[in-house]
Amino acid sequence: MTDLVLKEQIGPVLRVTLNAPERRNPISDIEMIDALAGIMIDADNSSDVRAVILTGAGSAFSSGGDVKKMTPGQGLRDEAPVNTRMNYMRGIQRLPLLFEALEVPVVAAVNGPAIGAGCDLACMCDIRIASEKAVFAESFVKVGLVPGDGGAWLLPRIVGFSKACEMALTGESLKAAQALACGLVSRVVAAEDLLSEALDIANMIASNPRHAVRMTKRLLRKAHLTTLSDTLELSAAMQALAHTTRDHQEAVSAFIERRSPYFSD
């Protein structure tokens, strides 16, 4: 059986590829969810992985849910609604909780359509860059559903409440340039340059001290969930730890000695 998710270590960067191109990389199947979750957990626990790139094989990033499996007894849907609820909680809803908890930075390289849960998967990542061929749609209403994977929480925090409502209530798609204009992605590049651009960003992240990068990401994630005073308190605690690291001491020494730092942690 072909691996549903591929991984490739490129120096300090792990490239993770959803690998069901013939079905446009749906992520609602439990097998795909398990495979992706396992790889991301391993990456987070590895000192050799400083950043992750997430992309899709073939022409799509991810089509989200597999519409062909939305009949009772298939996919997440069960004859009994209480079982469907548990299927969501034990299935696709694990992903937003996992991505929120990850400390390793994740760059989404959106190579093509990111539809429904596929759009939300991109939103779970820390940085999103898009190919000119990328298309985004929060299209659950088009099939009579709601965002069941956390999209209602994720999208407004990225594009603002009004734009999130427009996307979710109309279900209409955004082209790459429109996604850039509303802040859904941070840059748009030519299709042939997407992975190299993502690798450049990931390597820039990876060149910085690992502990500082991970604590900075954790601080950013926590900050949008809490108050300024709580954020400042957490910042002070993390900064106290950061001051004790070898990499901080090396950075200060390198600055004073006018040389490039060497980060080992």
PDB file of C-alpha atoms in Angstrom:
ATOM      1  CA  MET A   1       0.000   0.000   0.000  1.00  0.00           C
ATOM      2  CA  THR A   2       1.252   3.488  -0.883  1.00  0.00           C
ATOM      3  CA  ASP A   3       2.098   5.659   2.125  1.00  0.00           C
ATOM      4  CA  LEU A   4      -0.694   8.201   2.643  1.00  0.00           C
ATOM      5  CA  VAL A   5       1.783  10.727   3.999  1.00  0.00           C
ATOM      6  CA  LEU A   6       5.380  11.013   2.852  1.00  0.00           C
ATOM      7  CA  LYS A   7       8.248  12.572   4.760  1.00  0.00           C
ATOM      8  CA  GLU A   8      11.674  13.698   3.622  1.00  0.00           C
ATOM      9  CA  GLN A   9      14.398  15.157   5.816  1.00  0.00           C
ATOM     10  CA  ILE A  10      16.199  18.012   4.069  1.00  0.00           C
ATOM     11  CA  GLY A  11      18.894  19.075   6.504  1.00  0.00           C
ATOM     12  CA  PRO A  12      17.094  20.527   9.543  1.00  0.00           C
ATOM     13  CA  VAL A  13      13.769  20.706   7.669  1.00  0.00           C
ATOM     14  CA  LEU A  14      11.202  17.921   7.362  1.00  0.00           C
ATOM     15  CA  ARG A  15       9.028  18.023   4.253  1.00  0.00           C
ATOM     16  CA  VAL A  16       5.680  16.292   4.810  1.00  0.00           C
ATOM     17  CA  THR A  17       3.492  15.512   1.789  1.00  0.00           C
ATOM     18  CA  LEU A  18      -0.125  14.373   1.772  1.00  0.00           C
ATOM     19  CA  ASN A  19       0.039  11.535  -0.727  1.00  0.00           C
ATOM     20  CA  ALA A  20      -3.334  10.605  -2.172  1.00  0.00           C
ATOM     21  CA  PRO A  21      -3.167  12.690  -5.376  1.00  0.00           C
ATOM     22  CA  GLU A  22      -5.716  10.593  -7.253  1.00  0.00           C
ATOM     23  CA  ARG A  23      -8.310  11.700  -4.642  1.00  0.00           C
ATOM     24  CA  ARG A  24      -6.845  15.196  -4.199  1.00  0.00           C
ATOM     25  CA  ASN A  25      -5.460  14.406  -0.751  1.00  0.00           C
ATOM     26  CA  PRO A  26      -8.591  14.265   1.434  1.00  0.00           C
ATOM     27  CA  ILE A  27      -7.875  14.365   5.164  1.00  0.00           C
ATOM     28  CA  SER A  28     -11.144  13.053   6.594  1.00  0.00           C
ATOM     29  CA  ASP A  29     -10.097   9.377   6.468  1.00  0.00           C
ATOM     30  CA  ILE A  30      -8.850   8.063   9.796  1.00  0.00           C
ATOM     31  CA  GLU A  31      -5.856   6.444   8.062  1.00  0.00           C
ATOM     32  CA  MET A  32      -4.727   9.811   6.676  1.00  0.00           C
ATOM     33  CA  ILE A  33      -5.321  11.518  10.026  1.00  0.00           C
ATOM     34  CA  ASP A  34      -3.345   8.857  11.914  1.00  0.00           C
ATOM     35  CA  ALA A  35      -0.459   9.023   9.444  1.00  0.00           C
ATOM     36  CA  LEU A  36      -0.239  12.819   9.480  1.00  0.00           C
ATOM     37  CA  ALA A  37      -0.607  13.048  13.256  1.00  0.00           C
ATOM     38  CA  GLY A  38       2.088  10.428  13.836  1.00  0.00           C
ATOM     39  CA  ILE A  39       4.609  12.181  11.618  1.00  0.00           C
ATOM     40  CA  MET A  40       3.916  15.595  13.151  1.00  0.00           C
ATOM     41  CA  ILE A  41       4.276  14.262  16.703  1.00  0.00           C
ATOM     42  CA  ASP A  42       7.577  12.601  15.796  1.00  0.00           C
ATOM     43  CA  ALA A  43       8.813  15.834  14.207  1.00  0.00           C
ATOM     44  CA  ASP A  44       7.909  17.812  17.302  1.00  0.00           C
ATOM     45  CA  ASN A  45       9.825  15.369  19.479  1.00  0.00           C
ATOM     46  CA  SER A  46      12.931  15.338  17.273  1.00  0.00           C
ATOM     47  CA  SER A  47      15.883  17.605  17.969  1.00  0.00           C
ATOM     48  CA  ASP A  48      16.918  17.112  14.328  1.00  0.00           C
ATOM     49  CA  VAL A  49      13.781  18.811  12.964  1.00  0.00           C
ATOM     50  CA  ARG A  50      13.894  22.594  13.238  1.00  0.00           C
ATOM     51  CA  ALA A  51      10.958  23.308  10.887  1.00  0.00           C
ATOM     52  CA  VAL A  52       8.328  21.417   8.893  1.00  0.00           C
ATOM     53  CA  ILE A  53       6.932  22.055   5.412  1.00  0.00           C
ATOM     54  CA  LEU A  54       3.452  20.644   4.740  1.00  0.00           C
ATOM     55  CA  THR A  55       2.286  20.273   1.143  1.00  0.00           C
ATOM     56  CA  GLY A  56       0.194  18.029  -1.113  1.00  0.00           C
ATOM     57  CA  ALA A  57       1.135  15.603  -3.873  1.00  0.00           C
ATOM     58  CA  GLY A  58      -0.262  16.182  -7.319  1.00  0.00           C
ATOM     59  CA  SER A  59      -2.417  19.157  -8.273  1.00  0.00           C
ATOM     60  CA  ALA A  60      -4.144  19.762  -4.919  1.00  0.00           C
ATOM     61  CA  PHE A  61      -3.087  20.668  -1.407  1.00  0.00           C
ATOM     62  CA  SER A  62      -6.139  18.963   0.081  1.00  0.00           C
ATOM     63  CA  SER A  63      -9.753  18.568  -0.963  1.00  0.00           C
ATOM     64  CA  GLY A  64     -10.763  18.298   2.695  1.00  0.00           C
ATOM     65  CA  GLY A  65     -13.500  15.769   3.264  1.00  0.00           C
ATOM     66  CA  ASP A  66     -14.125  12.945   0.822  1.00  0.00           C
ATOM     67  CA  VAL A  67     -17.665  13.689  -0.410  1.00  0.00           C
ATOM     68  CA  LYS A  68     -18.014  10.128  -1.710  1.00  0.00           C
ATOM     69  CA  LYS A  69     -17.750   8.929   1.892  1.00  0.00           C
ATOM     70  CA  MET A  70     -20.403  11.223   3.349  1.00  0.00           C
ATOM     71  CA  THR A  71     -23.152   8.615   3.239  1.00  0.00           C
ATOM     72  CA  PRO A  72     -24.184   6.824   6.466  1.00  0.00           C
ATOM     73  CA  GLY A  73     -21.712   4.181   7.528  1.00  0.00           C
ATOM     74  CA  GLN A  74     -18.804   5.677   5.598  1.00  0.00           C
ATOM     75  CA  GLY A  75     -16.116   8.085   6.653  1.00  0.00           C
ATOM     76  CA  LEU A  76     -17.008  10.187   9.686  1.00  0.00           C
ATOM     77  CA  ARG A  77     -20.749   9.772   9.340  1.00  0.00           C
ATOM     78  CA  ASP A  78     -22.582   7.050  11.255  1.00  0.00           C
ATOM     79  CA  GLU A  79     -26.228   6.027  11.314  1.00  0.00           C
ATOM     80  CA  ALA A  80     -26.325   7.237  14.926  1.00  0.00           C
ATOM     81  CA  PRO A  81     -25.549  10.957  15.377  1.00  0.00           C
ATOM     82  CA  VAL A  82     -23.865  10.308  18.742  1.00  0.00           C
ATOM     83  CA  ASN A  83     -21.377   8.044  16.962  1.00  0.00           C
ATOM     84  CA  THR A  84     -20.782  10.655  14.278  1.00  0.00           C
ATOM     85  CA  ARG A  85     -19.950  13.129  17.047  1.00  0.00           C
ATOM     86  CA  MET A  86     -17.371  10.756  18.483  1.00  0.00           C
ATOM     87  CA  ASN A  87     -15.956  10.051  15.017  1.00  0.00           C
ATOM     88  CA  TYR A  88     -15.243  13.767  14.624  1.00  0.00           C
ATOM     89  CA  MET A  89     -13.738  14.090  18.085  1.00  0.00           C
ATOM     90  CA  ARG A  90     -11.551  11.003  17.691  1.00  0.00           C
ATOM     91  CA  GLY A  91     -10.804  11.729  14.051  1.00  0.00           C
ATOM     92  CA  ILE A  92     -10.305  15.038  12.277  1.00  0.00           C
ATOM     93  CA  GLN A  93     -10.692  17.194  15.396  1.00  0.00           C
ATOM     94  CA  ARG A  94      -7.434  15.748  16.684  1.00  0.00           C
ATOM     95  CA  LEU A  95      -5.573  17.733  14.041  1.00  0.00           C
ATOM     96  CA  PRO A  96      -6.325  21.321  15.152  1.00  0.00           C
ATOM     97  CA  LEU A  97      -5.596  20.363  18.764  1.00  0.00           C
ATOM     98  CA  LEU A  98      -2.331  18.734  17.695  1.00  0.00           C
ATOM     99  CA  PHE A  99      -1.205  21.630  15.501  1.00  0.00           C
ATOM    100  CA  GLU A 100      -2.045  24.098  18.263  1.00  0.00           C
ATOM    101  CA  ALA A 101       0.191  22.131  20.652  1.00  0.00           C
ATOM    102  CA  LEU A 102       3.157  21.691  18.283  1.00  0.00           C
ATOM    103  CA  GLU A 103       6.292  23.646  19.131  1.00  0.00           C
ATOM    104  CA  VAL A 104       8.081  22.988  15.842  1.00  0.00           C
ATOM    105  CA  PRO A 105       7.147  25.692  13.280  1.00  0.00           C
ATOM    106  CA  VAL A 106       5.063  24.481  10.330  1.00  0.00           C
ATOM    107  CA  VAL A 107       5.045  26.145   6.903  1.00  0.00           C
ATOM    108  CA  ALA A 108       2.134  25.255   4.620  1.00  0.00           C
ATOM    109  CA  ALA A 109       3.189  25.201   0.969  1.00  0.00           C
ATOM    110  CA  VAL A 110      -0.226  25.340  -0.671  1.00  0.00           C
ATOM    111  CA  ASN A 111       0.345  23.972  -4.151  1.00  0.00           C
ATOM    112  CA  GLY A 112      -3.261  23.861  -5.373  1.00  0.00           C
ATOM    113  CA  PRO A 113      -6.860  23.791  -4.126  1.00  0.00           C
ATOM    114  CA  ALA A 114      -7.274  23.829  -0.334  1.00  0.00           C
ATOM    115  CA  ILE A 115     -10.955  23.163   0.089  1.00  0.00           C
ATOM    116  CA  GLY A 116     -13.099  22.860   3.226  1.00  0.00           C
ATOM    117  CA  ALA A 117     -11.080  20.953   5.786  1.00  0.00           C
ATOM    118  CA  GLY A 118      -8.097  21.385   3.447  1.00  0.00           C
ATOM    119  CA  CYS A 119      -8.380  25.150   3.849  1.00  0.00           C
ATOM    120  CA  ASP A 120      -8.623  24.665   7.599  1.00  0.00           C
ATOM    121  CA  LEU A 121      -5.555  22.410   7.581  1.00  0.00           C
ATOM    122  CA  ALA A 122      -3.587  25.231   5.971  1.00  0.00           C
ATOM    123  CA  CYS A 123      -4.937  27.564   8.664  1.00  0.00           C
ATOM    124  CA  MET A 124      -3.614  25.199  11.351  1.00  0.00           C
ATOM    125  CA  CYS A 125      -0.071  25.882  10.129  1.00  0.00           C
ATOM    126  CA  ASP A 126       1.998  28.817  11.352  1.00  0.00           C
ATOM    127  CA  ILE A 127       2.971  30.262   7.976  1.00  0.00           C
ATOM    128  CA  ARG A 128       1.150  29.839   4.676  1.00  0.00           C
ATOM    129  CA  ILE A 129       2.644  30.488   1.262  1.00  0.00           C
ATOM    130  CA  ALA A 130       0.720  29.777  -1.913  1.00  0.00           C
ATOM    131  CA  SER A 131       1.401  28.809  -5.464  1.00  0.00           C
ATOM    132  CA  GLU A 132      -0.289  30.954  -8.082  1.00  0.00           C
ATOM    133  CA  LYS A 133      -2.408  27.841  -8.704  1.00  0.00           C
ATOM    134  CA  ALA A 134      -3.705  27.710  -5.129  1.00  0.00           C
ATOM    135  CA  VAL A 135      -7.406  28.134  -4.398  1.00  0.00           C
ATOM    136  CA  PHE A 136      -8.963  28.408  -0.941  1.00  0.00           C
ATOM    137  CA  ALA A 137     -12.569  27.734   0.016  1.00  0.00           C
ATOM    138  CA  GLU A 138     -14.358  27.406   3.365  1.00  0.00           C
ATOM    139  CA  SER A 139     -17.020  25.552   1.441  1.00  0.00           C
ATOM    140  CA  PHE A 140     -18.842  23.412   4.010  1.00  0.00           C
ATOM    141  CA  VAL A 141     -22.187  25.160   3.365  1.00  0.00           C
ATOM    142  CA  LYS A 142     -22.000  24.064  -0.263  1.00  0.00           C
ATOM    143  CA  VAL A 143     -22.597  20.484   0.888  1.00  0.00           C
ATOM    144  CA  GLY A 144     -24.968  21.401   3.722  1.00  0.00           C
ATOM    145  CA  LEU A 145     -22.402  21.124   6.518  1.00  0.00           C
ATOM    146  CA  VAL A 146     -20.637  23.366   9.031  1.00  0.00           C
ATOM    147  CA  PRO A 147     -16.883  23.630   9.671  1.00  0.00           C
ATOM    148  CA  GLY A 148     -16.524  20.562  11.867  1.00  0.00           C
ATOM    149  CA  ASP A 149     -12.761  20.665  12.242  1.00  0.00           C
ATOM    150  CA  GLY A 150     -12.168  23.991  13.967  1.00  0.00           C
ATOM    151  CA  GLY A 151     -12.429  26.304  10.967  1.00  0.00           C
ATOM    152  CA  ALA A 152     -14.905  28.568  12.755  1.00  0.00           C
ATOM    153  CA  TRP A 153     -12.197  29.221  15.367  1.00  0.00           C
ATOM    154  CA  LEU A 154      -9.198  29.339  13.040  1.00  0.00           C
ATOM    155  CA  LEU A 155     -10.366  31.438  10.106  1.00  0.00           C
ATOM    156  CA  PRO A 156     -11.557  34.597  11.945  1.00  0.00           C
ATOM    157  CA  ARG A 157      -8.231  34.784  13.775  1.00  0.00           C
ATOM    158  CA  ILE A 158      -6.399  34.877  10.448  1.00  0.00           C
ATOM    159  CA  VAL A 159      -8.570  36.940   8.085  1.00  0.00           C
ATOM    160  CA  GLY A 160     -10.863  38.750  10.556  1.00  0.00           C
ATOM    161  CA  PHE A 161     -14.491  38.104  11.417  1.00  0.00           C
ATOM    162  CA  SER A 162     -16.111  39.783   8.418  1.00  0.00           C
ATOM    163  CA  LYS A 163     -13.960  38.031   5.801  1.00  0.00           C
ATOM    164  CA  ALA A 164     -14.313  34.711   7.619  1.00  0.00           C
ATOM    165  CA  CYS A 165     -18.101  35.128   7.540  1.00  0.00           C
ATOM    166  CA  GLU A 166     -17.994  35.953   3.849  1.00  0.00           C
ATOM    167  CA  MET A 167     -15.939  32.845   3.098  1.00  0.00           C
ATOM    168  CA  ALA A 168     -17.893  30.475   5.359  1.00  0.00           C
ATOM    169  CA  LEU A 169     -21.406  31.704   4.580  1.00  0.00           C
ATOM    170  CA  THR A 170     -21.012  31.943   0.805  1.00  0.00           C
ATOM    171  CA  GLY A 171     -18.649  29.001   0.411  1.00  0.00           C
ATOM    172  CA  GLU A 172     -17.089  30.802  -2.537  1.00  0.00           C
ATOM    173  CA  SER A 173     -13.423  30.290  -3.328  1.00  0.00           C
ATOM    174  CA  LEU A 174     -10.509  32.705  -3.198  1.00  0.00           C
ATOM    175  CA  LYS A 175      -7.721  32.719  -5.736  1.00  0.00           C
ATOM    176  CA  ALA A 176      -4.153  33.039  -4.515  1.00  0.00           C
ATOM    177  CA  ALA A 177      -4.003  36.815  -5.030  1.00  0.00           C
ATOM    178  CA  GLN A 178      -7.230  37.271  -3.054  1.00  0.00           C
ATOM    179  CA  ALA A 179      -5.886  35.064  -0.271  1.00  0.00           C
ATOM    180  CA  LEU A 180      -2.794  37.269  -0.127  1.00  0.00           C
ATOM    181  CA  ALA A 181      -4.885  40.444  -0.006  1.00  0.00           C
ATOM    182  CA  CYS A 182      -6.878  39.288   3.035  1.00  0.00           C
ATOM    183  CA  GLY A 183      -3.878  37.876   4.906  1.00  0.00           C
ATOM    184  CA  LEU A 184      -4.788  34.226   4.526  1.00  0.00           C
ATOM    185  CA  VAL A 185      -1.300  33.670   3.068  1.00  0.00           C
ATOM    186  CA  SER A 186       1.870  35.704   3.519  1.00  0.00           C
ATOM    187  CA  ARG A 187       3.180  35.377  -0.023  1.00  0.00           C
ATOM    188  CA  VAL A 188       2.288  34.009  -3.471  1.00  0.00           C
ATOM    189  CA  VAL A 189       4.932  32.530  -5.745  1.00  0.00           C
ATOM    190  CA  ALA A 190       5.143  30.816  -9.103  1.00  0.00           C
ATOM    191  CA  ALA A 191       4.135  27.158  -8.975  1.00  0.00           C
ATOM    192  CA  GLU A 192       7.604  25.959  -9.900  1.00  0.00           C
ATOM    193  CA  ASP A 193       9.151  28.034  -7.081  1.00  0.00           C
ATOM    194  CA  LEU A 194       6.769  27.021  -4.287  1.00  0.00           C
ATOM    195  CA  LEU A 195       8.771  24.282  -2.594  1.00  0.00           C
ATOM    196  CA  SER A 196      12.095  26.080  -2.919  1.00  0.00           C
ATOM    197  CA  GLU A 197      10.513  29.215  -1.447  1.00  0.00           C
ATOM    198  CA  ALA A 198       9.026  27.206   1.410  1.00  0.00           C
ATOM    199  CA  LEU A 199      12.414  25.595   2.005  1.00  0.00           C
ATOM    200  CA  ASP A 200      14.094  29.008   2.094  1.00  0.00           C
ATOM    201  CA  ILE A 201      11.655  30.171   4.786  1.00  0.00           C
ATOM    202  CA  ALA A 202      12.021  26.940   6.743  1.00  0.00           C
ATOM    203  CA  ASN A 203      15.810  27.140   6.584  1.00  0.00           C
ATOM    204  CA  MET A 204      15.754  30.744   7.809  1.00  0.00           C
ATOM    205  CA  ILE A 205      13.713  29.567  10.786  1.00  0.00           C
ATOM    206  CA  ALA A 206      16.006  26.575  11.295  1.00  0.00           C
ATOM    207  CA  SER A 207      19.114  28.790  11.334  1.00  0.00           C
ATOM    208  CA  ASN A 208      17.946  30.421  14.563  1.00  0.00           C
ATOM    209  CA  PRO A 209      18.393  28.859  18.019  1.00  0.00           C
ATOM    210  CA  ARG A 210      15.975  25.939  18.372  1.00  0.00           C
ATOM    211  CA  HIS A 211      14.816  26.671  21.915  1.00  0.00           C
ATOM    212  CA  ALA A 212      14.235  30.357  21.181  1.00  0.00           C
ATOM    213  CA  VAL A 213      12.267  29.513  18.041  1.00  0.00           C
ATOM    214  CA  ARG A 214      10.050  26.995  19.827  1.00  0.00           C
ATOM    215  CA  MET A 215       9.406  29.262  22.794  1.00  0.00           C
ATOM    216  CA  THR A 216       8.632  32.163  20.460  1.00  0.00           C
ATOM    217  CA  LYS A 217       6.114  30.057  18.574  1.00  0.00           C
ATOM    218  CA  ARG A 218       4.529  28.892  21.835  1.00  0.00           C
ATOM    219  CA  LEU A 219       4.337  32.493  23.043  1.00  0.00           C
ATOM    220  CA  LEU A 220       2.666  33.643  19.821  1.00  0.00           C
ATOM    221  CA  ARG A 221       0.145  30.809  20.009  1.00  0.00           C
ATOM    222  CA  LYS A 222      -0.700  31.540  23.636  1.00  0.00           C
ATOM    223  CA  ALA A 223      -0.849  35.293  23.120  1.00  0.00           C
ATOM    224  CA  HIS A 224      -3.861  35.201  20.840  1.00  0.00           C
ATOM    225  CA  LEU A 225      -5.787  33.205  23.446  1.00  0.00           C
ATOM    226  CA  THR A 226      -5.116  35.289  26.536  1.00  0.00           C
ATOM    227  CA  THR A 227      -4.781  38.784  27.973  1.00  0.00           C
ATOM    228  CA  LEU A 228      -1.838  41.150  27.687  1.00  0.00           C
ATOM    229  CA  SER A 229      -1.005  40.765  31.374  1.00  0.00           C
ATOM    230  CA  ASP A 230      -0.983  36.958  31.126  1.00  0.00           C
ATOM    231  CA  THR A 231       1.121  37.165  27.965  1.00  0.00           C
ATOM    232  CA  LEU A 232       3.640  39.426  29.683  1.00  0.00           C
ATOM    233  CA  GLU A 233       3.864  37.049  32.634  1.00  0.00           C
ATOM    234  CA  LEU A 234       4.499  34.089  30.326  1.00  0.00           C
ATOM    235  CA  SER A 235       6.990  36.164  28.322  1.00  0.00           C
ATOM    236  CA  ALA A 236       8.971  36.955  31.451  1.00  0.00           C
ATOM    237  CA  ALA A 237       9.126  33.283  32.440  1.00  0.00           C
ATOM    238  CA  MET A 238      10.222  32.197  28.958  1.00  0.00           C
ATOM    239  CA  GLN A 239      12.759  35.024  28.754  1.00  0.00           C
ATOM    240  CA  ALA A 240      14.280  33.916  32.051  1.00  0.00           C
ATOM    241  CA  LEU A 241      14.821  30.481  30.492  1.00  0.00           C
ATOM    242  CA  ALA A 242      16.124  31.936  27.247  1.00  0.00           C
ATOM    243  CA  HIS A 243      18.772  33.978  29.053  1.00  0.00           C
ATOM    244  CA  THR A 244      20.310  30.763  30.414  1.00  0.00           C
ATOM    245  CA  THR A 245      20.732  28.980  27.074  1.00  0.00           C
ATOM    246  CA  ARG A 246      24.114  28.437  25.447  1.00  0.00           C
ATOM    247  CA  ASP A 247      22.755  29.840  22.196  1.00  0.00           C
ATOM    248  CA  HIS A 248      21.881  33.178  23.800  1.00  0.00           C
ATOM    249  CA  GLN A 249      25.326  33.380  25.351  1.00  0.00           C
ATOM    250  CA  GLU A 250      26.907  32.495  21.997  1.00  0.00           C
ATOM    251  CA  ALA A 251      24.838  35.162  20.199  1.00  0.00           C
ATOM    252  CA  VAL A 252      25.981  37.846  22.660  1.00  0.00           C
ATOM    253  CA  SER A 253      29.622  36.752  22.382  1.00  0.00           C
ATOM    254  CA  ALA A 254      29.434  36.710  18.582  1.00  0.00           C
ATOM    255  CA  PHE A 255      27.940  40.214  18.527  1.00  0.00           C
ATOM    256  CA  ILE A 256      30.677  41.580  20.794  1.00  0.00           C
ATOM    257  CA  GLU A 257      33.400  39.769  18.822  1.00  0.00           C
ATOM    258  CA  ARG A 258      31.887  40.798  15.472  1.00  0.00           C
ATOM    259  CA  ARG A 259      31.573  37.302  14.085  1.00  0.00           C
ATOM    260  CA  SER A 260      28.796  34.961  13.007  1.00  0.00           C
ATOM    261  CA  PRO A 261      27.254  32.946  15.827  1.00  0.00           C
ATOM    262  CA  TYR A 262      27.349  29.176  15.976  1.00  0.00           C
ATOM    263  CA  PHE A 263      24.171  27.713  17.453  1.00  0.00           C
ATOM    264  CA  SER A 264      24.468  24.168  18.773  1.00  0.00           C
ATOM    265  CA  ASP A 265      21.269  23.570  20.804  1.00  0.00           C
TER     266      ASP A 265
END
